[in-house]
JSON list of C-alpha atoms in Angstrom, two decimals:
[
{"chain": "A", "resi": 50, "resn": "UNK", "atom": "CA", "xyz": [105.49, 96.93, 119.13]},
{"chain": "A", "resi": 51, "resn": "UNK", "atom": "CA", "xyz": [102.44, 97.46, 117.00]},
{"chain": "A", "resi": 52, "resn": "UNK", "atom": "CA", "xyz": [99.19, 95.75, 117.77]},
{"chain": "A", "resi": 53, "resn": "UNK", "atom": "CA", "xyz": [98.05, 92.88, 115.55]},
{"chain": "A", "resi": 54, "resn": "UNK", "atom": "CA", "xyz": [95.63, 94.07, 112.90]},
{"chain": "A", "resi": 55, "resn": "UNK", "atom": "CA", "xyz": [97.05, 97.60, 112.65]},
{"chain": "A", "resi": 56, "resn": "UNK", "atom": "CA", "xyz": [98.45, 98.60, 109.29]},
{"chain": "A", "resi": 57, "resn": "UNK", "atom": "CA", "xyz": [101.54, 100.63, 108.57]},
{"chain": "A", "resi": 58, "resn": "UNK", "atom": "CA", "xyz": [102.94, 102.36, 105.55]},
{"chain": "A", "resi": 59, "resn": "UNK", "atom": "CA", "xyz": [106.54, 103.25, 104.89]},
{"chain": "A", "resi": 60, "resn": "UNK", "atom": "CA", "xyz": [107.42, 106.87, 104.13]},
{"chain": "A", "resi": 61, "resn": "UNK", "atom": "CA", "xyz": [110.86, 108.12, 103.11]},
{"chain": "A", "resi": 62, "resn": "UNK", "atom": "CA", "xyz": [112.01, 110.94, 105.38]},
{"chain": "A", "resi": 63, "resn": "UNK", "atom": "CA", "xyz": [113.36, 113.99, 103.55]},
{"chain": "A", "resi": 64, "resn": "UNK", "atom": "CA", "xyz": [115.68, 114.75, 106.51]},
{"chain": "A", "resi": 65, "resn": "UNK", "atom": "CA", "xyz": [117.46, 111.46, 107.27]},
{"chain": "A", "resi": 66, "resn": "UNK", "atom": "CA", "xyz": [116.73, 109.63, 103.99]},
{"chain": "A", "resi": 67, "resn": "UNK", "atom": "CA", "xyz": [115.45, 106.49, 105.71]},
{"chain": "A", "resi": 68, "resn": "UNK", "atom": "CA", "xyz": [112.10, 104.75, 105.30]},
{"chain": "A", "resi": 69, "resn": "UNK", "atom": "CA", "xyz": [110.07, 104.98, 108.49]},
{"chain": "A", "resi": 70, "resn": "UNK", "atom": "CA", "xyz": [106.91, 103.06, 109.41]},
{"chain": "A", "resi": 71, "resn": "UNK", "atom": "CA", "xyz": [103.87, 105.24, 110.06]},
{"chain": "A", "resi": 72, "resn": "UNK", "atom": "CA", "xyz": [100.63, 103.75, 111.37]},
{"chain": "A", "resi": 73, "resn": "UNK", "atom": "CA", "xyz": [97.41, 104.38, 109.47]},
{"chain": "A", "resi": 74, "resn": "UNK", "atom": "CA", "xyz": [96.08, 106.28, 112.50]},
{"chain": "A", "resi": 75, "resn": "UNK", "atom": "CA", "xyz": [99.11, 108.60, 112.62]},
{"chain": "A", "resi": 76, "resn": "UNK", "atom": "CA", "xyz": [98.94, 109.11, 108.85]},
{"chain": "A", "resi": 77, "resn": "UNK", "atom": "CA", "xyz": [95.25, 110.05, 108.97]},
{"chain": "A", "resi": 78, "resn": "UNK", "atom": "CA", "xyz": [95.74, 112.30, 112.00]},
{"chain": "A", "resi": 79, "resn": "UNK", "atom": "CA", "xyz": [98.35, 114.33, 110.10]},
{"chain": "A", "resi": 80, "resn": "UNK", "atom": "CA", "xyz": [96.34, 114.76, 106.89]},
{"chain": "A", "resi": 81, "resn": "UNK", "atom": "CA", "xyz": [95.97, 118.37, 105.86]},
{"chain": "A", "resi": 82, "resn": "UNK", "atom": "CA", "xyz": [99.01, 119.31, 107.89]},
{"chain": "A", "resi": 83, "resn": "UNK", "atom": "CA", "xyz": [102.53, 120.24, 106.93]},
{"chain": "A", "resi": 84, "resn": "UNK", "atom": "CA", "xyz": [103.82, 116.83, 105.79]},
{"chain": "A", "resi": 85, "resn": "UNK", "atom": "CA", "xyz": [105.02, 115.75, 109.25]},
{"chain": "A", "resi": 86, "resn": "UNK", "atom": "CA", "xyz": [104.19, 112.29, 110.57]},
{"chain": "A", "resi": 87, "resn": "UNK", "atom": "CA", "xyz": [105.09, 110.41, 113.73]},
{"chain": "A", "resi": 88, "resn": "UNK", "atom": "CA", "xyz": [106.86, 107.13, 113.00]},
{"chain": "A", "resi": 89, "resn": "UNK", "atom": "CA", "xyz": [106.65, 103.98, 115.09]},
{"chain": "A", "resi": 90, "resn": "UNK", "atom": "CA", "xyz": [110.17, 104.75, 116.35]},
{"chain": "A", "resi": 91, "resn": "UNK", "atom": "CA", "xyz": [108.80, 108.13, 117.58]},
{"chain": "A", "resi": 92, "resn": "UNK", "atom": "CA", "xyz": [110.87, 110.06, 115.03]},
{"chain": "A", "resi": 93, "resn": "UNK", "atom": "CA", "xyz": [109.24, 112.97, 113.23]},
{"chain": "A", "resi": 94, "resn": "UNK", "atom": "CA", "xyz": [109.13, 112.10, 109.54]},
{"chain": "A", "resi": 95, "resn": "UNK", "atom": "CA", "xyz": [109.11, 114.91, 107.00]},
{"chain": "A", "resi": 96, "resn": "UNK", "atom": "CA", "xyz": [107.74, 113.05, 104.01]},
{"chain": "A", "resi": 97, "resn": "UNK", "atom": "CA", "xyz": [109.71, 113.28, 100.80]},
{"chain": "A", "resi": 98, "resn": "UNK", "atom": "CA", "xyz": [108.06, 112.94, 97.42]},
{"chain": "A", "resi": 99, "resn": "UNK", "atom": "CA", "xyz": [105.98, 109.78, 97.25]},
{"chain": "A", "resi": 100, "resn": "UNK", "atom": "CA", "xyz": [107.57, 109.24, 93.84]},
{"chain": "A", "resi": 101, "resn": "UNK", "atom": "CA", "xyz": [111.00, 108.88, 95.51]},
{"chain": "A", "resi": 102, "resn": "UNK", "atom": "CA", "xyz": [112.49, 105.39, 95.34]},
{"chain": "A", "resi": 103, "resn": "UNK", "atom": "CA", "xyz": [112.42, 103.40, 98.57]},
{"chain": "A", "resi": 104, "resn": "UNK", "atom": "CA", "xyz": [115.38, 103.81, 100.90]},
{"chain": "A", "resi": 105, "resn": "UNK", "atom": "CA", "xyz": [116.82, 101.63, 103.63]},
{"chain": "A", "resi": 106, "resn": "UNK", "atom": "CA", "xyz": [114.34, 100.96, 106.40]},
{"chain": "A", "resi": 107, "resn": "UNK", "atom": "CA", "xyz": [114.79, 102.37, 109.89]},
{"chain": "A", "resi": 108, "resn": "UNK", "atom": "CA", "xyz": [115.85, 99.44, 112.10]},
{"chain": "A", "resi": 109, "resn": "UNK", "atom": "CA", "xyz": [113.79, 100.74, 115.04]},
{"chain": "A", "resi": 110, "resn": "UNK", "atom": "CA", "xyz": [110.67, 101.01, 112.89]},
{"chain": "A", "resi": 111, "resn": "UNK", "atom": "CA", "xyz": [111.25, 97.55, 111.42]},
{"chain": "A", "resi": 112, "resn": "UNK", "atom": "CA", "xyz": [111.47, 96.10, 114.92]},
{"chain": "A", "resi": 113, "resn": "UNK", "atom": "CA", "xyz": [108.37, 98.01, 116.05]},
{"chain": "A", "resi": 114, "resn": "UNK", "atom": "CA", "xyz": [106.49, 96.80, 112.97]},
{"chain": "A", "resi": 115, "resn": "UNK", "atom": "CA", "xyz": [107.40, 93.21, 113.84]},
{"chain": "A", "resi": 116, "resn": "UNK", "atom": "CA", "xyz": [109.73, 92.63, 110.88]},
{"chain": "A", "resi": 117, "resn": "UNK", "atom": "CA", "xyz": [112.88, 90.58, 111.04]},
{"chain": "A", "resi": 118, "resn": "UNK", "atom": "CA", "xyz": [116.20, 91.64, 109.54]},
{"chain": "A", "resi": 119, "resn": "UNK", "atom": "CA", "xyz": [115.71, 89.13, 106.71]},
{"chain": "A", "resi": 120, "resn": "UNK", "atom": "CA", "xyz": [112.40, 90.78, 105.77]},
{"chain": "A", "resi": 121, "resn": "UNK", "atom": "CA", "xyz": [114.01, 94.19, 105.19]},
{"chain": "A", "resi": 122, "resn": "UNK", "atom": "CA", "xyz": [116.67, 93.76, 102.51]},
{"chain": "A", "resi": 123, "resn": "UNK", "atom": "CA", "xyz": [118.41, 96.74, 100.96]},
{"chain": "A", "resi": 124, "resn": "UNK", "atom": "CA", "xyz": [116.14, 97.30, 97.99]},
{"chain": "A", "resi": 125, "resn": "UNK", "atom": "CA", "xyz": [118.62, 99.43, 96.06]},
{"chain": "A", "resi": 126, "resn": "UNK", "atom": "CA", "xyz": [120.99, 96.59, 95.23]},
{"chain": "A", "resi": 127, "resn": "UNK", "atom": "CA", "xyz": [120.50, 94.00, 92.56]},
{"chain": "A", "resi": 128, "resn": "UNK", "atom": "CA", "xyz": [117.36, 94.00, 90.50]},
{"chain": "A", "resi": 129, "resn": "UNK", "atom": "CA", "xyz": [116.64, 93.57, 86.84]},
{"chain": "A", "resi": 130, "resn": "UNK", "atom": "CA", "xyz": [118.65, 96.57, 85.66]},
{"chain": "A", "resi": 131, "resn": "UNK", "atom": "CA", "xyz": [121.87, 95.38, 87.30]},
{"chain": "A", "resi": 132, "resn": "UNK", "atom": "CA", "xyz": [121.44, 91.95, 85.70]},
{"chain": "A", "resi": 133, "resn": "UNK", "atom": "CA", "xyz": [120.86, 93.43, 82.23]},
{"chain": "A", "resi": 134, "resn": "UNK", "atom": "CA", "xyz": [123.53, 96.14, 82.32]},
{"chain": "A", "resi": 135, "resn": "UNK", "atom": "CA", "xyz": [126.84, 95.06, 83.88]},
{"chain": "A", "resi": 136, "resn": "UNK", "atom": "CA", "xyz": [128.92, 97.71, 85.64]},
{"chain": "A", "resi": 137, "resn": "UNK", "atom": "CA", "xyz": [132.00, 99.01, 83.91]},
{"chain": "A", "resi": 138, "resn": "UNK", "atom": "CA", "xyz": [135.17, 98.05, 85.73]},
{"chain": "A", "resi": 139, "resn": "UNK", "atom": "CA", "xyz": [136.93, 100.96, 87.39]}
]
């Protein structure tokens, strides 16, 4: 579990496609490297493009970051576009 007062950022992994939490300290320690970061779940994250849309969050990272399941909804469903443009029936 992360310590109170530490900040995290979420990076999408190019390998597994999930968002992983990376502490500020781990992010700064890896600057100038090869794009590899250590996530809170201890996975090695190969950062995808920072312009990539957010993916589903790693459950282990969410737990380590102190988030509850309700705080990590699937951000790819719903939204303004789906309300404005209905899906065609199959």
